[in-house]
Each structure stands twice: as structure tokens, then as C-alpha cells.
PDB file of C-alpha atoms in Angstrom:
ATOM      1  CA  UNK A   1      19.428   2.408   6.686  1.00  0.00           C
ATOM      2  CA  UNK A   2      15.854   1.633   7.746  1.00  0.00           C
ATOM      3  CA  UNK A   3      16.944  -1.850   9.536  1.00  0.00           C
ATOM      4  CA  UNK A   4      18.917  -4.675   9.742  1.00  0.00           C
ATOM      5  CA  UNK A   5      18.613  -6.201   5.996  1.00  0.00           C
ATOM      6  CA  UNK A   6      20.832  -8.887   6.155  1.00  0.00           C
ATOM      7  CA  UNK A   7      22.897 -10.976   8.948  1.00  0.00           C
ATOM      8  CA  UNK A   8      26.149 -12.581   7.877  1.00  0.00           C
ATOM      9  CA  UNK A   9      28.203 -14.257   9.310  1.00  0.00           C
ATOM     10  CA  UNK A  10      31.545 -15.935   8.100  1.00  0.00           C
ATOM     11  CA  UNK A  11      31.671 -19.462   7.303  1.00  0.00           C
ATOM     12  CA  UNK A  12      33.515 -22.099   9.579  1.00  0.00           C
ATOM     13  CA  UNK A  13      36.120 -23.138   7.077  1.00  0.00           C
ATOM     14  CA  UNK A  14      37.478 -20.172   5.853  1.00  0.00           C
ATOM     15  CA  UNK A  15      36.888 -17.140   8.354  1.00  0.00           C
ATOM     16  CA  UNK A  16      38.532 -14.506   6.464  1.00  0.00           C
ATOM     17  CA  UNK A  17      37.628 -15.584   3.320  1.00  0.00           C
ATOM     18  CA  UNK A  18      34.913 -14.012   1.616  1.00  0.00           C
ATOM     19  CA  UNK A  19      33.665 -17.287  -0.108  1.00  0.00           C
ATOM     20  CA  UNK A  20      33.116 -18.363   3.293  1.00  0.00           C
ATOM     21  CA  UNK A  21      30.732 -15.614   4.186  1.00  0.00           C
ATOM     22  CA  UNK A  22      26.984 -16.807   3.819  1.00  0.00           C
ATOM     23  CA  UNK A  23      23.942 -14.123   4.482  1.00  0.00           C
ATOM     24  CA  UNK A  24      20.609 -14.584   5.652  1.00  0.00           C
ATOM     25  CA  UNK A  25      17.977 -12.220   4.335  1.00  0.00           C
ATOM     26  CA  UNK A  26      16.003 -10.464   6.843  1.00  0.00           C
ATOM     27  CA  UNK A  27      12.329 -12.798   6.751  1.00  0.00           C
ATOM     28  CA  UNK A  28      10.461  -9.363   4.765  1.00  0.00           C
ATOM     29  CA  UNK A  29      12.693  -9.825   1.796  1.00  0.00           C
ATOM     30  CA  UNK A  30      12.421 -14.026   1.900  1.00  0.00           C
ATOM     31  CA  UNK A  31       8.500 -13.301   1.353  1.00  0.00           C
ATOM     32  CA  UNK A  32       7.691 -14.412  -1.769  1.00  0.00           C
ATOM     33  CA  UNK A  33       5.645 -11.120  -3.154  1.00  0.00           C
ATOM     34  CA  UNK A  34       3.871 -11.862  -6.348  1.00  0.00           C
ATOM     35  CA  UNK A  35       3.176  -8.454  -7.623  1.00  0.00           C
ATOM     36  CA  UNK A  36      -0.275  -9.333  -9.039  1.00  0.00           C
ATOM     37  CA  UNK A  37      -1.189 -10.655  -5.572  1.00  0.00           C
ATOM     38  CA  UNK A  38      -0.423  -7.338  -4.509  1.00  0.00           C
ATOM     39  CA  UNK A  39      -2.186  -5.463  -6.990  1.00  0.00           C
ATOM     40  CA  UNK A  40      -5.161  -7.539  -6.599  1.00  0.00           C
ATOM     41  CA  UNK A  41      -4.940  -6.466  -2.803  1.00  0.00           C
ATOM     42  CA  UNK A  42      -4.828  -2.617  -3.297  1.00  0.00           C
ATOM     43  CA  UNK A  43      -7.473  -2.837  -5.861  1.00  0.00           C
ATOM     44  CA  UNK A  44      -9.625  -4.783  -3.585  1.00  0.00           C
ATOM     45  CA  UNK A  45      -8.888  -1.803  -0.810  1.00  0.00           C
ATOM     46  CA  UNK A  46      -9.423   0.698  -3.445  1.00  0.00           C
ATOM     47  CA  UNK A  47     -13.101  -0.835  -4.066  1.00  0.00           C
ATOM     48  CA  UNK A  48     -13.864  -0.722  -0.365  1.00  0.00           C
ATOM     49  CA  UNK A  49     -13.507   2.664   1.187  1.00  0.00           C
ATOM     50  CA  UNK A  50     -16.251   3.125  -0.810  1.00  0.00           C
ATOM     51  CA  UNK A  51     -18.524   0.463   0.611  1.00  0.00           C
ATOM     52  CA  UNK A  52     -21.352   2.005   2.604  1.00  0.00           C
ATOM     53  CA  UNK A  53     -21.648  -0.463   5.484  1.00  0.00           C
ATOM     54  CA  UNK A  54     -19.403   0.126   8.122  1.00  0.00           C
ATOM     55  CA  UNK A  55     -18.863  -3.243   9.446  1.00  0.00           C
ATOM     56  CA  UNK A  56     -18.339  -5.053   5.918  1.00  0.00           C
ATOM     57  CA  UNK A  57     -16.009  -2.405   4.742  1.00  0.00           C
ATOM     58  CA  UNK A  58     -14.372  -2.631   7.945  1.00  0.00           C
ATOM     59  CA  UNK A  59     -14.184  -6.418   7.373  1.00  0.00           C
ATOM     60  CA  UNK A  60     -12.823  -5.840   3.892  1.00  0.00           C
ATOM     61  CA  UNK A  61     -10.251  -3.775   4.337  1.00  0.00           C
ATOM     62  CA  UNK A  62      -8.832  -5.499   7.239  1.00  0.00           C
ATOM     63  CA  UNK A  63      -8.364  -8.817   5.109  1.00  0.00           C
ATOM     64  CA  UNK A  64      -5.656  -6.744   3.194  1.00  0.00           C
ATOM     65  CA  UNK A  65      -4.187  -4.652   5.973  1.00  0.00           C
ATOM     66  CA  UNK A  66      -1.228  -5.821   8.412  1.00  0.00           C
ATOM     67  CA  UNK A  67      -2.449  -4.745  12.379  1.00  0.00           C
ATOM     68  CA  UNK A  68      -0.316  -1.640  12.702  1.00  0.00           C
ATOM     69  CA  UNK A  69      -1.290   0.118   8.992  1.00  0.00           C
ATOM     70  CA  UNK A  70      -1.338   3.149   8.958  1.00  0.00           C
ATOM     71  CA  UNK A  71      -2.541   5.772   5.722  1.00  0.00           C
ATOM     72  CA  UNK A  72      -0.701   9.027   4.866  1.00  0.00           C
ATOM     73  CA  UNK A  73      -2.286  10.982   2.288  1.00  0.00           C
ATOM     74  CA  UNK A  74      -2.828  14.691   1.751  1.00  0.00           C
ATOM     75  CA  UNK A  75      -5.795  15.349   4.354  1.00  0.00           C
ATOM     76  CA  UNK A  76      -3.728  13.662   7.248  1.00  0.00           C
ATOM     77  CA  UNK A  77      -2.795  10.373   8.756  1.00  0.00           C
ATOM     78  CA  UNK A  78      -5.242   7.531   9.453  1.00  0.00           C
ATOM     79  CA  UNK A  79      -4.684   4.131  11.437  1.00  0.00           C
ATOM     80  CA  UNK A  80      -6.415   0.736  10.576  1.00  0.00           C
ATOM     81  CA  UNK A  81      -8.753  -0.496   8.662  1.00  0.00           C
ATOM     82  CA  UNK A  82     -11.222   2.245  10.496  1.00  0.00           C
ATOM     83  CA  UNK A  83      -8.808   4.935   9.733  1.00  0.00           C
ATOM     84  CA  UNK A  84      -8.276   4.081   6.076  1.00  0.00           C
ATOM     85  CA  UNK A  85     -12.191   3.830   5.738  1.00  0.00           C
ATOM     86  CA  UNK A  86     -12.577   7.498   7.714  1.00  0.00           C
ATOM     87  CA  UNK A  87     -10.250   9.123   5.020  1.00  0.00           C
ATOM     88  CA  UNK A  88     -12.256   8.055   2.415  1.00  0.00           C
ATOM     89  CA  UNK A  89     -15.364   9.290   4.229  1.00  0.00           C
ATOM     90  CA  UNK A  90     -16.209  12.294   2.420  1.00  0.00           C
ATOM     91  CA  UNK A  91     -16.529  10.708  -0.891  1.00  0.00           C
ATOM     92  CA  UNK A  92     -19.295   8.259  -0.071  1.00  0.00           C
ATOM     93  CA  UNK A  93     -22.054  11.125   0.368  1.00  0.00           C
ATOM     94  CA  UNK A  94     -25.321  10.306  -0.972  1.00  0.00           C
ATOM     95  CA  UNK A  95     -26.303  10.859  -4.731  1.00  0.00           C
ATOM     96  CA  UNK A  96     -22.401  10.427  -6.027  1.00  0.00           C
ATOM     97  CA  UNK A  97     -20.462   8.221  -7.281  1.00  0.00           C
ATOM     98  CA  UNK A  98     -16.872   8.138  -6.544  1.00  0.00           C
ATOM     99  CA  UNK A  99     -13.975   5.418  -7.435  1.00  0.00           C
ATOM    100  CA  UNK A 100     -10.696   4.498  -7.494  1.00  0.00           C
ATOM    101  CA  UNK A 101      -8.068   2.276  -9.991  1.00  0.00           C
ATOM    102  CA  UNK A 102      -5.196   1.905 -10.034  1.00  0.00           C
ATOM    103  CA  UNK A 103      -3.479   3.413 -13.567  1.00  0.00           C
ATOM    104  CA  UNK A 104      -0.121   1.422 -13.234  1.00  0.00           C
ATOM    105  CA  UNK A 105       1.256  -2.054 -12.739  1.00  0.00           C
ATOM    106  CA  UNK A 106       2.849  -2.110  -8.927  1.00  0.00           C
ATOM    107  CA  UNK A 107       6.086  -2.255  -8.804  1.00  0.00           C
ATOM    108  CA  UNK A 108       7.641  -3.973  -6.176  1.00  0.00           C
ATOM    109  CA  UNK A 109      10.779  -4.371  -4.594  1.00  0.00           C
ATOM    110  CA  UNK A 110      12.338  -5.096  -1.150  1.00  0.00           C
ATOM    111  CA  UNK A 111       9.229  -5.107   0.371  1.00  0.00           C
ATOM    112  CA  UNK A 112       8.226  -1.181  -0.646  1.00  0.00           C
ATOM    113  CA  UNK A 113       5.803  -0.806  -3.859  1.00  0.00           C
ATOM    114  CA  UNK A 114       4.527   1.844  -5.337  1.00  0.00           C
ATOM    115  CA  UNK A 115       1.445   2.511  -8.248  1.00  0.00           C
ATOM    116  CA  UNK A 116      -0.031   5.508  -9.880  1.00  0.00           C
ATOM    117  CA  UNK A 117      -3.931   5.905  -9.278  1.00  0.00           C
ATOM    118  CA  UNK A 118      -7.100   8.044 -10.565  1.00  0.00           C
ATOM    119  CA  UNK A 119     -10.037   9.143  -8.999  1.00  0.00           C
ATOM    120  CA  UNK A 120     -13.251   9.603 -10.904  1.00  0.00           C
ATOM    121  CA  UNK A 121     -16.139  11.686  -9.580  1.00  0.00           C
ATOM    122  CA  UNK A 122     -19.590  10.692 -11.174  1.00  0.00           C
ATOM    123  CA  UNK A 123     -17.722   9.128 -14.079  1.00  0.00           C
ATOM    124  CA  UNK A 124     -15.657  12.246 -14.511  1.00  0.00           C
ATOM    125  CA  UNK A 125     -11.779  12.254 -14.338  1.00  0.00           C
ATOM    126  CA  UNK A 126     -11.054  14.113 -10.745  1.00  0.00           C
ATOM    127  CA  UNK A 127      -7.835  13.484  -9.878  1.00  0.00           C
ATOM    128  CA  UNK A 128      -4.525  11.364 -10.500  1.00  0.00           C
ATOM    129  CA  UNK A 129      -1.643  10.462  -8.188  1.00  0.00           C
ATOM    130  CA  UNK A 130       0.826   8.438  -7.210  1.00  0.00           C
ATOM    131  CA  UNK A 131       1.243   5.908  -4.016  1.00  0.00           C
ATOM    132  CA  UNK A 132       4.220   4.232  -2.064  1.00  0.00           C
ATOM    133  CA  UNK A 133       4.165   1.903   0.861  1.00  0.00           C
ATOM    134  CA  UNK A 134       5.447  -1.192   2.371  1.00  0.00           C
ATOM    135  CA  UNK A 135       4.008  -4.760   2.697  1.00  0.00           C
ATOM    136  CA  UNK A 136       4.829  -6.411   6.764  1.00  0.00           C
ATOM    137  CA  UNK A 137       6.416  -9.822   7.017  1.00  0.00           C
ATOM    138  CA  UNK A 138       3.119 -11.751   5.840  1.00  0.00           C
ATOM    139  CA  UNK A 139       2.905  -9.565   2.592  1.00  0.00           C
ATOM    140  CA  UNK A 140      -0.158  -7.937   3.985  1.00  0.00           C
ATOM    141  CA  UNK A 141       0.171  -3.821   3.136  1.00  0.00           C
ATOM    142  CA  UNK A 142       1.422  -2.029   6.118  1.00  0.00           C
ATOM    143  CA  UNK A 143       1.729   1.513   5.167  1.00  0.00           C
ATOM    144  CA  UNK A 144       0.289   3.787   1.989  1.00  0.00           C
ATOM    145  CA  UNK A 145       1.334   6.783   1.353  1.00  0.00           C
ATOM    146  CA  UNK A 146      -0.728   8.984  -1.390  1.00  0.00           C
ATOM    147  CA  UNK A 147       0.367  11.833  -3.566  1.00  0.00           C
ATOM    148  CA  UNK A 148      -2.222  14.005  -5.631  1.00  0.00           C
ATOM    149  CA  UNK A 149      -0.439  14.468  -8.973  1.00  0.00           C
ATOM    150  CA  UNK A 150       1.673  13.072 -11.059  1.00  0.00           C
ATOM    151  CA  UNK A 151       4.619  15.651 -10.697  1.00  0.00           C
ATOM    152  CA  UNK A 152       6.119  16.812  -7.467  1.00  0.00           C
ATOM    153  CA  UNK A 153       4.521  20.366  -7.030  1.00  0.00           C
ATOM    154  CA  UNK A 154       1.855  19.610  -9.089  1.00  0.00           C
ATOM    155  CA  UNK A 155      -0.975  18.446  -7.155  1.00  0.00           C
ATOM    156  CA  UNK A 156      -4.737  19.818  -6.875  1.00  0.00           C
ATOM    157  CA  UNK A 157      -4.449  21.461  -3.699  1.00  0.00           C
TER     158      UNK A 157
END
């Protein structure tokens, strides 16, 4: 198990009982985690690696990302908002045109999500994929990880 998920303890009146148990969920899975909120977020991070200026995208990203994110995807691992801007740094080159959406609802539970995503190249279908990760206490996204394809084995690399 990842962590502690709940703490119970048994109730005063009845100690072996188990109606007298009563469990506290651990304060990640209290969150209330709207999944459009959510979805709004990663699309809002999916628009912004691709911003040009370094200090707004920096700016925008970080609105979205907890302080300790960190970005797994197939060309390595990246930290911050820096990092997650960095991996996207090959596809803002001059004279193309390069985007991301999301082609899924997010699905969330337990404070883990996941979503399926495309890439388009200069309007052009480049690549699909799929993406899990986890959302800190606050419900800002604290990690991403990124799969090219939509079947295990299957990617473009």
C-alpha cells in the first residue's frame, strides 16, 4: 500500500464491536475533486508548454502544479513547472505549430486520474496516448505520467 489511507480507531462504547469503529479518511481523499476542475487544469497545462515566453509559461503552469511535481514521460523525467515546460521544449521551434487535448473525460478516483491525449503537428494527427498521475492534498496535480499509444507495446518509438 502506497500510505496510510485511513486511521480508525474503535469507538468508546463498544470497543470490540465493529459498529463502534469510526474511520477518518486520510485529508487527500476528504478533498473534494470535481473532475471538470481537474480537466480544466490539465487542459490549461496542456495549452502552456507551448507558450513561448518563459516567464508567463512558467507562471502558468505553476498555478496548476503542487511544489514537488514532477513529469514522467517517454524522453525522461522533469521537475516543476520549469521541468514540465523543458520537456515540451522541442515542439515550440519556430515555423510549427504543435498542440495538445485531451481525447477523454478524466477519470478520477482516490486522488490518482488518468486521460487519453493527442498531439497534432501543424494540424496533422502526430501522436495519441494515455496519462496517469496524482493530485497533492490541495487538488493541485502532483505527478503526470505520459504514455505514447493507446496499447501497451504500441507506442511510436
Amino acid at each position: 500500500m502506497l500510505g496510510a489511507v485511513e486511521r480508525c480507531e474503535l469507538g468508546p462504547a463498544e470497543p470490540e464491536a465493529a459498529s463502534g469503529t469510526s474511520c477518518e479518511t486520510a485529508p487527500v481523499f476528504r478533498h473534494d475533486h470535481r473532475g471538470e476542475d481537474v480537466a480544466e487544469r490539465i487542459d490549461h497545462l496542456m495549452a502552456a508548454v507551448f507558450v513561448d515566453d518563459d516567464a508567463e509559461r512558467r507562471e502558468r503552469l505553476a498555478e496548476h502544479l503542487a511544489p514537488d511535481f514532477v513529469y514522467v514521460g517517454p524522453d525522461g523525467v522533469f521537475d516543476g513547472a520549469d521541468g514540465l515546460g523543458d520537456a515540451f521544449a522541442a515542439y515550440r521551434r519556430e515555423g510549427h505549430r504543435t498542440t495538445l487535448s485531451r481525447t477523454s473525460t478524466v477519470e478520477i478516483h482516490h486522488g490518482y486520474l488518468r486521460f487519453s491525449w493527442q498531439r497534432l503537428e501543424d494540424g496533422a494527427g502526430a501522436v495519441e496516448g494515455w496519462a496517469f498521475g496524482s493530485l497533492d492534498d490541495h487538488g493541485a496535480i502532483r505527478r503526470v505520467v505520459v504514455f505514447e499509444g493507446l496499447t501497451p507495446g504500441r507506442g511510436t518509438r
